[in-house]
Coordinates of C-alpha atoms in Angstrom, one line a residue:
M1 CA 0.0 0.0 0.0
G2 CA 1.7 3.1 -1.1
A3 CA 0.8 6.6 -0.2
G4 CA -1.6 9.2 -1.5
L5 CA -2.7 12.7 -1.0
A6 CA -1.2 15.0 1.6
S7 CA -3.4 15.6 4.7
G8 CA -6.9 14.2 4.7
A9 CA -7.3 14.6 8.5
N10 CA -10.9 15.6 8.1
Q11 CA -11.7 12.5 6.0
L12 CA -12.5 10.5 9.1
Q13 CA -15.6 12.6 9.8
A14 CA -16.6 13.0 6.1
K15 CA -18.2 9.6 5.6
P16 CA -20.3 8.9 2.5
D17 CA -24.0 8.3 2.6
P18 CA -24.7 5.1 4.7
V19 CA -26.0 3.2 1.6
E20 CA -23.0 4.3 -0.5
Y21 CA -20.7 3.6 2.4
Q22 CA -21.6 -0.1 2.2
K23 CA -20.8 0.0 -1.5
A24 CA -17.7 2.0 -1.9
I25 CA -14.2 1.5 -0.7
H26 CA -13.3 3.7 2.2
P27 CA -12.0 7.1 1.0
L28 CA -8.9 6.8 3.2
F29 CA -7.7 3.9 1.1
Q30 CA -8.0 6.0 -2.0
Q31 CA -6.1 8.8 -0.2
F32 CA -3.2 6.8 1.1
C33 CA -2.9 3.7 -1.1
F34 CA -4.1 4.4 -4.6
R35 CA -1.2 6.6 -5.7
C36 CA 1.1 3.7 -5.6
H37 CA -1.3 0.8 -6.0
G38 CA -4.3 2.3 -7.9
E39 CA -3.0 1.3 -11.4
K40 CA -3.1 -2.0 -13.0
N41 CA 0.7 -2.4 -12.6
G42 CA 0.9 -1.2 -9.0
N43 CA 4.1 -0.9 -7.0
G44 CA 5.6 -4.1 -5.9
G45 CA 3.2 -6.0 -8.2
V46 CA 0.3 -5.1 -5.9
S47 CA -2.7 -3.5 -7.7
L48 CA -5.8 -2.4 -5.9
A49 CA -7.3 -1.0 -9.0
A50 CA -10.1 -3.6 -9.2
F51 CA -11.3 -2.9 -5.6
S52 CA -13.6 0.0 -5.8
T53 CA -16.4 -1.6 -3.7
V54 CA -16.8 -3.4 -0.4
T55 CA -18.1 -6.4 -2.4
A56 CA -14.9 -6.6 -4.3
I57 CA -12.9 -6.5 -1.1
Q58 CA -14.9 -9.2 0.5
K59 CA -14.5 -11.5 -2.4
D60 CA -10.7 -11.4 -2.3
Q61 CA -10.1 -12.0 1.4
M62 CA -6.5 -13.2 0.8
T63 CA -5.3 -9.9 -0.6
W64 CA -7.2 -7.7 1.9
R65 CA -6.1 -9.7 4.9
K66 CA -2.5 -9.0 3.9
V67 CA -3.5 -5.3 3.6
L68 CA -5.0 -5.5 7.1
R69 CA -1.8 -7.1 8.4
Q70 CA 0.3 -4.3 6.9
L71 CA -1.9 -1.7 8.4
R72 CA -1.6 -3.2 11.8
D73 CA 2.2 -3.6 11.5
R74 CA 2.5 0.0 10.2
T75 CA 4.6 -1.2 7.3
M76 CA 2.3 0.6 4.8
P77 CA 2.3 3.3 3.7
P78 CA 6.1 3.0 3.6
V79 CA 8.5 5.3 5.3
G80 CA 8.8 8.6 3.4
M81 CA 5.3 8.6 2.1
P82 CA 2.3 10.5 3.7
Q83 CA 1.0 8.7 6.7
P84 CA -2.5 8.5 8.2
T85 CA -2.9 9.8 11.7
A86 CA -3.1 7.3 14.5
E87 CA -6.9 7.9 14.6
Q88 CA -7.2 7.4 10.9
R89 CA -5.2 4.2 10.9
D90 CA -7.2 2.8 13.8
H91 CA -10.4 3.6 12.0
L92 CA -9.2 1.9 8.8
I93 CA -8.2 -1.2 10.7
S94 CA -11.6 -1.3 12.4
W95 CA -13.4 -0.7 9.1
L96 CA -11.5 -3.3 7.2
T97 CA -11.8 -5.9 10.0
D98 CA -15.5 -5.5 10.1
T99 CA -15.7 -5.6 6.3
L100 CA -13.8 -8.9 6.0
N101 CA -15.5 -10.5 9.0
N102 CA -19.1 -9.7 8.0
V103 CA -19.4 -11.2 4.5
D104 CA -22.7 -12.0 2.8
P105 CA -22.6 -15.8 2.5
S106 CA -23.7 -15.5 -1.1
L107 CA -20.4 -13.8 -1.9
L108 CA -18.4 -16.8 -0.7
P109 CA -20.6 -19.9 -1.5
R110 CA -19.9 -23.0 0.5
N111 CA -17.3 -25.1 -1.3
P112 CA -15.6 -28.1 0.3
G113 CA -13.0 -28.1 -2.4
R114 CA -11.6 -31.1 -4.1
V115 CA -8.5 -33.2 -3.2
L116 CA -6.9 -34.9 -6.1
I117 CA -6.3 -38.7 -5.7
H118 CA -4.0 -38.8 -2.7
R119 CA -0.9 -41.0 -2.8
L120 CA 0.4 -42.2 0.5
S121 CA 3.3 -40.1 1.7
R122 CA 6.4 -41.9 2.9
A123 CA 5.4 -41.5 6.5
E124 CA 1.8 -42.7 5.7
Y125 CA 3.2 -45.7 3.8
N126 CA 5.4 -46.7 6.7
N127 CA 2.7 -46.3 9.3
T128 CA 0.1 -48.1 7.2
V129 CA 2.2 -51.2 6.5
R130 CA 3.1 -51.2 10.3
D131 CA -0.6 -51.3 11.2
L132 CA -1.6 -53.7 8.4
F133 CA 1.1 -56.3 8.7
G134 CA 2.9 -55.5 12.0
V135 CA 6.2 -54.5 10.5
D136 CA 8.3 -51.6 11.7
S137 CA 11.2 -51.4 9.2
H138 CA 10.2 -48.1 7.5
P139 CA 10.6 -49.4 3.9
A140 CA 9.4 -46.1 2.5
D141 CA 12.5 -44.4 3.7
Q142 CA 14.1 -45.7 0.5
F143 CA 11.4 -43.9 -1.6
P144 CA 12.2 -40.6 -3.3
A145 CA 11.5 -37.6 -0.9
D146 CA 8.0 -36.2 -0.9
G147 CA 7.7 -32.5 -1.9
G148 CA 6.0 -29.9 0.3
G149 CA 2.8 -28.6 -1.3
G150 CA 0.1 -26.1 -0.2
G151 CA 0.6 -25.2 3.5
G152 CA 4.1 -26.6 3.3
F153 CA 3.2 -30.2 4.1
D154 CA 4.4 -33.4 2.4
N155 CA 0.9 -34.9 2.5
N156 CA -0.4 -32.4 -0.1
A157 CA -2.1 -34.5 -2.8
D158 CA -1.1 -32.0 -5.6
T159 CA 2.6 -32.7 -5.1
L160 CA 2.6 -36.4 -4.4
F161 CA 3.6 -37.5 -7.9
V162 CA 4.6 -41.0 -9.0
P163 CA 8.0 -40.9 -10.7
P164 CA 9.0 -44.1 -12.5
I165 CA 11.6 -45.0 -9.8
L166 CA 8.9 -45.1 -7.2
M167 CA 7.1 -48.0 -8.9
E168 CA 10.3 -50.0 -8.7
R169 CA 10.6 -49.1 -5.0
Y170 CA 7.0 -50.2 -4.4
L171 CA 7.8 -53.7 -5.7
T172 CA 10.8 -54.0 -3.5
A173 CA 9.0 -52.6 -0.5
A174 CA 6.1 -55.0 -0.9
S175 CA 8.4 -58.0 -0.9
Q176 CA 10.3 -56.6 2.1
V177 CA 7.1 -56.1 4.1
L178 CA 5.7 -59.6 3.5
D179 CA 9.1 -61.2 4.2
E180 CA 9.3 -59.4 7.6
A181 CA 5.7 -59.9 8.6
K182 CA 5.2 -62.6 11.3
P183 CA 3.7 -65.8 9.8
E184 CA 1.0 -65.9 12.5
R185 CA -0.1 -62.4 11.4
L186 CA -0.3 -63.3 7.8
F187 CA -1.6 -66.9 7.9
F188 CA -4.4 -66.8 10.4
A189 CA -6.3 -69.4 8.2
H190 CA -4.9 -72.7 7.2
P191 CA -6.0 -75.5 4.9
S192 CA -7.7 -78.3 6.8
P193 CA -10.1 -81.2 6.3
T194 CA -12.9 -78.7 6.7
L195 CA -11.3 -75.8 4.8
S196 CA -9.9 -76.1 1.4
R197 CA -6.6 -74.6 0.4
R198 CA -8.2 -72.0 -1.8
A199 CA -10.9 -71.1 0.8
A200 CA -8.3 -70.5 3.4
A201 CA -6.3 -68.3 1.0
R202 CA -9.4 -66.4 0.1
Q203 CA -10.2 -65.6 3.8
I204 CA -6.7 -64.2 4.2
V205 CA -6.7 -62.2 0.9
A206 CA -10.2 -60.8 1.5
Y207 CA -9.4 -59.8 5.1
F208 CA -6.2 -57.9 4.1
A209 CA -7.8 -56.4 1.0
M210 CA -10.6 -54.7 2.9
R211 CA -8.1 -53.2 5.3
A212 CA -5.5 -52.3 2.8
Y213 CA -8.1 -50.6 0.5
R214 CA -9.8 -49.1 3.6
R215 CA -13.3 -50.0 2.4
P216 CA -15.4 -53.0 1.7
V217 CA -14.1 -54.9 -1.4
E218 CA -16.1 -56.2 -4.3
P219 CA -16.0 -60.0 -5.0
A220 CA -14.5 -59.2 -8.4
E221 CA -11.6 -57.4 -6.6
V222 CA -10.9 -60.4 -4.5
A223 CA -11.2 -62.7 -7.5
R224 CA -8.5 -60.7 -9.3
L225 CA -6.1 -61.2 -6.4
M226 CA -7.0 -64.9 -6.1
R227 CA -6.1 -65.5 -9.8
L228 CA -2.5 -64.9 -8.7
F229 CA -2.9 -67.4 -5.9
D230 CA -4.3 -69.9 -8.4
S231 CA -1.5 -69.4 -11.0
S232 CA 1.1 -69.8 -8.2
T233 CA -0.5 -73.0 -7.0
Q234 CA -0.6 -74.4 -10.6
R235 CA 3.2 -73.8 -10.7
G236 CA 3.5 -76.1 -7.7
E237 CA 4.4 -73.4 -5.2
S238 CA 3.6 -73.7 -1.6
F239 CA 0.4 -72.3 0.1
K240 CA 2.3 -69.6 1.8
T241 CA 4.2 -68.5 -1.3
A242 CA 1.0 -68.4 -3.3
V243 CA -0.8 -66.3 -0.6
K244 CA 2.2 -63.9 -0.5
L245 CA 2.0 -63.4 -4.2
A246 CA -1.6 -62.3 -4.0
L247 CA -0.8 -60.0 -1.0
K248 CA 2.1 -58.5 -3.0
A249 CA -0.3 -57.6 -5.7
L250 CA -2.5 -56.0 -3.1
L251 CA 0.4 -53.8 -1.8
I252 CA 1.2 -52.4 -5.3
S253 CA -2.5 -51.8 -6.1
P254 CA -3.6 -48.2 -6.6
N255 CA -6.4 -49.0 -4.1
F256 CA -3.7 -49.4 -1.5
L257 CA -1.1 -46.8 -2.6
F258 CA -3.7 -44.1 -3.1
R259 CA -6.5 -42.8 -0.8
V260 CA -9.3 -43.1 -3.3
E261 CA -12.6 -41.3 -2.7
Q262 CA -15.5 -42.1 -5.1
D263 CA -17.2 -39.4 -7.2
R264 CA -21.0 -39.2 -7.1
P265 CA -23.4 -38.1 -9.9
G266 CA -24.1 -34.4 -10.1
D267 CA -22.3 -31.1 -9.5
A268 CA -23.4 -30.4 -5.9
P269 CA -21.1 -31.1 -2.9
Y270 CA -21.8 -34.2 -1.0
P271 CA -20.7 -35.9 2.2
V272 CA -17.9 -38.4 2.0
S273 CA -18.8 -42.0 2.9
D274 CA -18.3 -43.3 6.4
Y275 CA -15.3 -45.3 5.3
E276 CA -13.8 -42.3 3.6
L277 CA -14.4 -40.2 6.7
A278 CA -12.7 -42.9 8.7
S279 CA -9.6 -42.6 6.4
R280 CA -9.6 -38.8 6.5
L281 CA -9.7 -39.0 10.3
S282 CA -7.0 -41.7 10.7
Y283 CA -4.6 -40.1 8.3
F284 CA -5.1 -36.7 9.9
L285 CA -4.4 -37.9 13.5
W286 CA -2.3 -41.0 13.0
S287 CA -0.8 -40.7 9.4
S288 CA -2.1 -44.3 9.0
M289 CA -5.0 -46.5 8.2
P290 CA -8.2 -46.8 10.3
D291 CA -8.2 -49.3 13.1
E292 CA -10.8 -52.0 13.7
E293 CA -13.0 -49.7 15.8
L294 CA -13.2 -47.1 13.1
F295 CA -13.9 -49.8 10.5
R296 CA -16.7 -51.2 12.7
L297 CA -18.3 -47.8 13.2
A298 CA -18.0 -47.0 9.5
G299 CA -19.7 -50.3 8.6
Q300 CA -22.5 -49.5 11.0
K301 CA -22.8 -46.0 9.5
R302 CA -22.4 -44.5 13.0
L303 CA -19.1 -42.6 12.6
R304 CA -20.8 -39.4 11.3
N305 CA -22.9 -39.2 14.5
P306 CA -21.5 -36.0 16.2
Q307 CA -21.2 -37.7 19.6
V308 CA -19.6 -40.8 18.2
L309 CA -17.2 -38.7 16.1
E310 CA -16.1 -36.6 19.0
Q311 CA -15.7 -39.7 21.1
Q312 CA -13.5 -41.3 18.5
V313 CA -11.3 -38.1 18.1
R314 CA -10.7 -38.1 21.8
R315 CA -9.9 -41.8 21.8
M316 CA -7.5 -41.4 18.9
I317 CA -5.7 -38.5 20.5
Q318 CA -4.9 -40.7 23.5
S319 CA -3.5 -43.5 21.3
P320 CA 0.3 -43.8 21.0
K321 CA -0.2 -43.5 17.2
S322 CA -1.3 -39.8 17.6
R323 CA 2.4 -39.0 18.0
A324 CA 2.4 -38.9 14.2
L325 CA 0.5 -35.6 14.4
A326 CA 3.3 -34.1 16.4
D327 CA 6.0 -35.5 14.2
S328 CA 4.4 -35.0 10.8
F329 CA 2.4 -31.8 11.4
A330 CA 4.4 -29.9 14.0
G331 CA 7.7 -31.1 12.6
Q332 CA 6.9 -29.5 9.3
W333 CA 4.9 -26.5 10.5
L334 CA 7.7 -25.4 12.8
R335 CA 10.3 -26.6 10.2
V336 CA 12.3 -28.4 12.9
R337 CA 12.9 -31.3 10.4
D338 CA 15.4 -28.9 8.9
L339 CA 17.7 -29.8 11.7
Y340 CA 18.5 -32.9 9.8
T341 CA 19.0 -31.2 6.4
T342 CA 19.7 -27.5 6.1
A343 CA 20.9 -26.6 9.6
Q344 CA 24.6 -27.1 9.7
P345 CA 26.4 -25.4 12.6
D346 CA 30.2 -25.0 12.0
P347 CA 31.7 -28.1 13.8
K348 CA 34.9 -26.4 14.6
R349 CA 33.2 -23.4 16.2
F350 CA 30.4 -25.5 17.8
P351 CA 31.8 -29.0 18.6
E352 CA 29.1 -29.4 21.3
F353 CA 26.5 -29.7 18.6
T354 CA 26.5 -33.5 18.4
P355 CA 24.1 -35.8 16.6
A356 CA 22.7 -36.8 20.0
L357 CA 22.1 -33.2 21.0
R358 CA 20.5 -32.5 17.6
D359 CA 18.1 -35.5 18.2
A360 CA 17.3 -34.2 21.7
M361 CA 16.5 -30.8 20.3
Y362 CA 14.1 -32.3 17.7
Q363 CA 12.5 -34.5 20.3
E364 CA 12.0 -31.6 22.7
T365 CA 9.8 -29.8 20.1
V366 CA 7.9 -32.9 19.0
D367 CA 7.4 -34.2 22.6
F368 CA 6.2 -30.7 23.7
F369 CA 3.5 -30.6 21.0
D370 CA 2.5 -34.2 21.6
D371 CA 2.1 -33.5 25.3
L372 CA 0.1 -30.3 24.6
V373 CA -2.4 -32.3 22.5
R374 CA -2.6 -35.4 24.8
R375 CA -3.2 -33.2 27.9
D376 CA -5.6 -30.9 26.0
Q377 CA -3.7 -27.9 27.0
S378 CA -3.8 -24.3 25.7
L379 CA -2.4 -23.8 22.2
L380 CA -0.9 -20.6 23.6
F381 CA 1.6 -22.7 25.4
M382 CA 3.3 -22.8 22.0
L383 CA 4.2 -19.2 22.5
D384 CA 5.1 -19.4 26.2
A385 CA 5.0 -22.2 28.8
N386 CA 6.5 -23.0 32.2
Y387 CA 7.7 -26.4 31.1
T388 CA 9.4 -28.3 28.3
Y389 CA 10.8 -31.7 27.5
L390 CA 14.4 -32.5 28.2
N391 CA 16.9 -35.2 28.8
E392 CA 20.2 -34.9 30.7
E393 CA 22.3 -33.8 27.8
L394 CA 19.8 -31.1 26.6
A395 CA 19.1 -29.9 30.2
H396 CA 22.8 -29.5 30.9
Y397 CA 23.1 -27.6 27.6
Y398 CA 20.4 -25.2 28.7
G399 CA 21.9 -24.9 32.2
I400 CA 19.0 -26.6 33.9
P401 CA 20.0 -28.9 36.9
G402 CA 18.4 -32.0 38.3
V403 CA 17.7 -33.9 35.0
T404 CA 19.6 -37.3 34.7
G405 CA 19.4 -40.0 32.1
P406 CA 18.9 -40.2 28.3
Q407 CA 15.1 -40.3 28.4
M408 CA 13.1 -37.2 27.5
R409 CA 10.8 -36.1 30.2
R410 CA 8.6 -33.1 31.2
V411 CA 10.6 -30.6 33.2
E412 CA 9.1 -27.5 35.0
L413 CA 11.0 -24.3 34.1
Q414 CA 12.0 -21.8 36.7
D415 CA 13.6 -19.5 34.1
R416 CA 11.0 -18.0 31.9
R417 CA 13.5 -17.1 29.2
R418 CA 13.0 -20.7 28.1
G419 CA 9.5 -22.0 27.5
G420 CA 7.6 -22.0 24.3
V421 CA 8.9 -22.9 20.8
L422 CA 10.8 -19.6 20.3
A423 CA 13.3 -20.5 22.9
M424 CA 13.9 -24.1 21.9
G425 CA 17.3 -25.1 20.6
S426 CA 15.8 -26.7 17.5
V427 CA 14.2 -23.4 16.3
L428 CA 17.2 -21.2 17.4
T429 CA 19.6 -23.5 15.5
L430 CA 17.7 -23.8 12.3
T431 CA 17.2 -20.0 12.1
S432 CA 21.0 -19.3 12.4
Y433 CA 23.9 -19.5 10.0
P434 CA 26.7 -21.9 10.5
R435 CA 28.9 -19.4 12.4
R436 CA 26.5 -16.7 13.7
T437 CA 22.9 -16.0 14.6
S438 CA 20.6 -14.3 12.2
P439 CA 18.0 -11.8 13.6
V440 CA 16.7 -11.7 10.0
L441 CA 16.1 -15.4 9.8
R442 CA 14.7 -15.6 13.3
G443 CA 12.3 -12.7 12.8
K444 CA 11.2 -14.1 9.5
W445 CA 10.6 -17.5 11.1
V446 CA 8.4 -16.0 13.8
L447 CA 6.4 -13.9 11.3
E448 CA 5.9 -16.7 8.8
Q449 CA 5.6 -19.9 10.9
I450 CA 4.0 -18.5 14.0
M451 CA 2.0 -15.4 12.9
G452 CA 1.3 -16.3 9.3
A453 CA 2.6 -13.1 8.0
P454 CA 4.8 -14.0 5.0
I455 CA 7.8 -11.9 4.0
P456 CA 8.6 -11.3 0.3
P457 CA 12.0 -12.4 -1.0
P458 CA 14.8 -9.8 -0.8
P459 CA 15.4 -7.6 -3.9
P460 CA 18.3 -8.7 -6.2
N461 CA 20.5 -5.7 -5.0
A462 CA 19.9 -6.3 -1.3
G463 CA 23.6 -7.3 -0.7
G464 CA 24.8 -9.5 2.1
L465 CA 26.3 -9.7 5.6
P466 CA 29.5 -11.4 6.9
A467 CA 29.5 -15.0 7.9
D468 CA 30.3 -14.4 11.6
D469 CA 29.2 -11.9 14.2
A470 CA 32.6 -10.6 15.3
P471 CA 32.9 -6.8 15.6
K472 CA 34.5 -5.2 12.5
A473 CA 35.7 -1.7 11.7
G474 CA 34.5 -0.6 15.1
L475 CA 30.9 -1.8 14.4
T476 CA 29.1 -4.6 16.1
F477 CA 27.2 -7.1 14.0
R478 CA 23.9 -5.4 15.0
Q479 CA 25.2 -2.0 13.9
R480 CA 26.2 -3.4 10.6
L481 CA 22.8 -5.0 10.2
E482 CA 21.1 -1.7 11.0
K483 CA 23.3 0.1 8.4
H484 CA 22.2 -2.6 5.9
R485 CA 18.5 -2.2 6.7
S486 CA 18.7 1.6 6.2
K487 CA 18.6 1.0 2.5
P488 CA 15.1 2.1 1.2
E489 CA 14.6 -1.1 -0.7
C490 CA 15.3 -3.2 2.4
A491 CA 13.7 -1.1 5.2
S492 CA 10.1 -2.1 5.0
C493 CA 10.7 -5.9 5.5
H494 CA 13.6 -5.5 7.9
S495 CA 11.6 -3.2 10.1
R496 CA 9.3 -6.1 10.7
M497 CA 11.8 -9.0 11.0
D498 CA 14.8 -7.6 12.7
P499 CA 13.3 -6.3 15.9
I500 CA 11.8 -9.7 16.6
G501 CA 15.2 -11.4 15.9
F502 CA 17.0 -8.9 18.1
G503 CA 14.8 -10.0 21.0
L504 CA 16.3 -13.5 20.6
E505 CA 20.0 -12.4 20.4
N506 CA 20.8 -13.7 23.9
F507 CA 20.6 -17.2 22.3
D508 CA 23.7 -18.1 20.4
P509 CA 23.7 -19.9 17.0
I510 CA 23.0 -23.3 18.6
G511 CA 20.5 -22.0 21.3
R512 CA 22.7 -21.5 24.3
W513 CA 22.2 -18.4 26.5
R514 CA 24.9 -15.8 26.3
D515 CA 25.3 -12.3 27.8
S516 CA 28.0 -11.0 25.4
I517 CA 29.1 -11.2 21.8
G518 CA 32.8 -10.6 21.0
G519 CA 33.3 -9.0 24.4
A520 CA 30.4 -6.6 24.0
P521 CA 27.1 -7.0 26.0
V522 CA 24.3 -8.5 24.0
D523 CA 21.8 -5.9 22.8
A524 CA 18.4 -7.7 22.8
A525 CA 16.2 -4.6 22.5
G526 CA 13.7 -4.3 19.7
V527 CA 11.4 -1.5 18.5
L528 CA 8.5 -2.7 16.4
A529 CA 6.9 -0.8 13.6
T530 CA 4.1 0.0 15.9
G531 CA 6.6 1.8 18.2
E532 CA 6.3 -0.8 20.9
K533 CA 9.6 -1.5 22.7
F534 CA 10.8 -4.7 24.3
T535 CA 14.0 -6.4 25.5
G536 CA 14.8 -10.0 25.4
P537 CA 12.7 -13.2 24.9
V538 CA 10.4 -12.8 27.9
E539 CA 9.1 -9.4 26.7
L540 CA 9.1 -10.6 23.1
K541 CA 6.9 -13.6 24.1
R542 CA 4.6 -11.2 26.0
H543 CA 4.2 -9.1 22.9
L544 CA 3.3 -12.2 20.8
M545 CA 0.7 -13.3 23.4
Q546 CA -1.1 -10.0 22.7
Q547 CA -1.6 -11.3 19.2
K548 CA -3.0 -14.6 20.2
D549 CA -5.9 -14.5 17.8
E550 CA -3.5 -13.9 14.8
F551 CA -1.4 -16.9 16.0
T552 CA -4.6 -19.0 16.4
R553 CA -5.8 -18.1 12.9
N554 CA -2.4 -19.1 11.4
L555 CA -2.3 -22.4 13.3
T556 CA -5.9 -23.1 12.2
E557 CA -4.9 -22.5 8.6
K558 CA -1.8 -24.7 8.9
M559 CA -3.6 -27.6 10.6
L560 CA -6.6 -27.4 8.3
A561 CA -4.4 -27.6 5.2
Y562 CA -2.6 -30.6 6.7
A563 CA -5.9 -32.3 7.6
L564 CA -7.3 -31.8 4.1
G565 CA -4.1 -32.7 2.3
R566 CA -4.4 -29.6 0.1
G567 CA -3.6 -25.9 0.1
L568 CA -6.4 -23.6 1.3
E569 CA -8.4 -21.5 -1.1
P570 CA -10.3 -18.2 -0.6
Y571 CA -13.5 -20.2 -0.2
D572 CA -12.0 -21.8 2.9
L573 CA -11.7 -18.6 4.8
P574 CA -15.2 -18.7 6.4
T575 CA -14.3 -22.1 7.7
V576 CA -11.0 -20.8 9.1
R577 CA -12.7 -17.9 10.7
A578 CA -15.4 -20.1 12.3
I579 CA -12.9 -22.5 13.7
T580 CA -10.7 -19.7 15.0
Q581 CA -13.6 -18.1 16.8
A582 CA -14.7 -21.4 18.3
V583 CA -11.2 -22.2 19.6
A584 CA -11.0 -18.8 21.3
H585 CA -14.4 -19.3 22.8
D586 CA -13.3 -22.6 24.2
G587 CA -10.2 -21.1 25.9
Y588 CA -7.7 -22.1 23.1
H589 CA -7.7 -25.8 24.1
S590 CA -6.0 -28.0 21.6
S591 CA -9.0 -30.4 21.4
A592 CA -11.2 -27.6 20.3
L593 CA -9.0 -27.0 17.2
I594 CA -8.9 -30.6 16.3
L595 CA -12.6 -31.3 16.8
Q596 CA -13.6 -28.1 14.9
I597 CA -11.5 -29.2 12.0
V598 CA -12.9 -32.7 12.0
K599 CA -16.5 -31.4 12.2
S600 CA -15.9 -28.7 9.5
Y601 CA -17.6 -28.7 6.1
P602 CA -14.5 -29.2 4.0
F603 CA -13.3 -32.1 6.1
Q604 CA -16.7 -33.9 5.9
Y605 CA -17.7 -33.0 2.3
R606 CA -16.2 -33.1 -1.2
K607 CA -17.2 -32.2 -4.7
N608 CA -16.4 -33.5 -8.2
L609 CA -14.0 -31.7 -10.4

């Protein structure tokens, strides 16, 4: 949002006629924004030319919620351009918030969206064969890596392609799984005087086919698998070898490798079937297939009953398998998986950063989220909490006494500088460079991952900063960064990121507390674009807690995208808003977020392409 005309102080009182006011964009936007963004090719690629009415604004919620965020952060209009008064800015924020939150439903018709046929991700494959055949060897670890799609998650159906090498790996994995499965798990039926060889095989094949396909199977589907058993038998192979051949075909069937949902006639949205709902539920919370109880309820057509559904969600959360939600969802949302890829602290400068310490850092974050969900605690503990999960090595690293042994356990914190994900070693390490911290990366991580306020990429002429944080030419690293951010092309983004990152400067590149850098005291003070001042992580966390609804909205968007296996679209925004409001009304309990997602329209409905 650029700037506009000079003063306009009296525009606040000069409202249009009430009827016209509902139709026309607020005149203050025209005054302060349209000089830079009122043409088709607006500054920064942002054009507001098409938004002359309230209706147009309400239809494009994505664009205007970004505008709202920039108004609140005071990053627009940019420095050097005419600015609205504090009263005008507050009025614009209030007007735009009301405009976006009170939309005529006809402008955003209900649309559950459509998920493309959904290939099992590597994690989903490993967990599914574990629950299907009792193996725990992680055969999918040898598959090509899954890409991150909409929402940044590797379970996004749009990016789960099937490269040719994957088909070869599926064949290898199928053989591996069946060779490692315990015979008593596979061969629960045996030929006998009262049960023919083929009848026993058919019982086994039909049982596993129904569970592998995650729905009732047609007789013709079982017959196709049994033809392989028959051909193997005709070649003189043993009963077990012949059964395994049919089961191998089952494991490379599209009905197993893909989560298939059946289209129905017509163009109108329709509820998914009970079996499809069971799969949506199990892959959301467990990253795996439904269990026997979910299959039973689906077969009885009882799963959609609201009381039954809530009961099942609460049961599933308490299952050990729900740890997959912490690992797959939180691990990707918070990006702590990057500890194993892109985070590479300099081993000469930081020999303390061992593989065991890295594992403990990762487990702290995952265990913390898993604990929060199982205990149904406040989602706001993600921002600040009086406990975390530690083992002896990580506790010693943090300077916390009284923790012994290699096992991770819940530890109450006396020092509030720790607590919450911002002060975890995993996050602090992955948002640093190999030899120094990065206020820019840390501030960017907080804005994007925690607050859902994305930062555009730097301009080509942005320049760079040195690899370490040692003072040079009489300037501390912070002073050199402030000099860098004074460039006009850099100022708007850095004014948002850097103050937040400065608040975390007491944590070194691998997350240890420090009081000095290169002999100079750490300067952990920050001044936000709003003018608010803070110093250090405790005050920074207090500031973020004041934006709890923005945090909750972002977390809702992230978890909904993960649950649906697709990126969110503008028509999903009413659902996001309804869930966010319900979670706040419930006191921000984690169960409220999960239950509201499961009960939501896009989770329970679908439409044809």
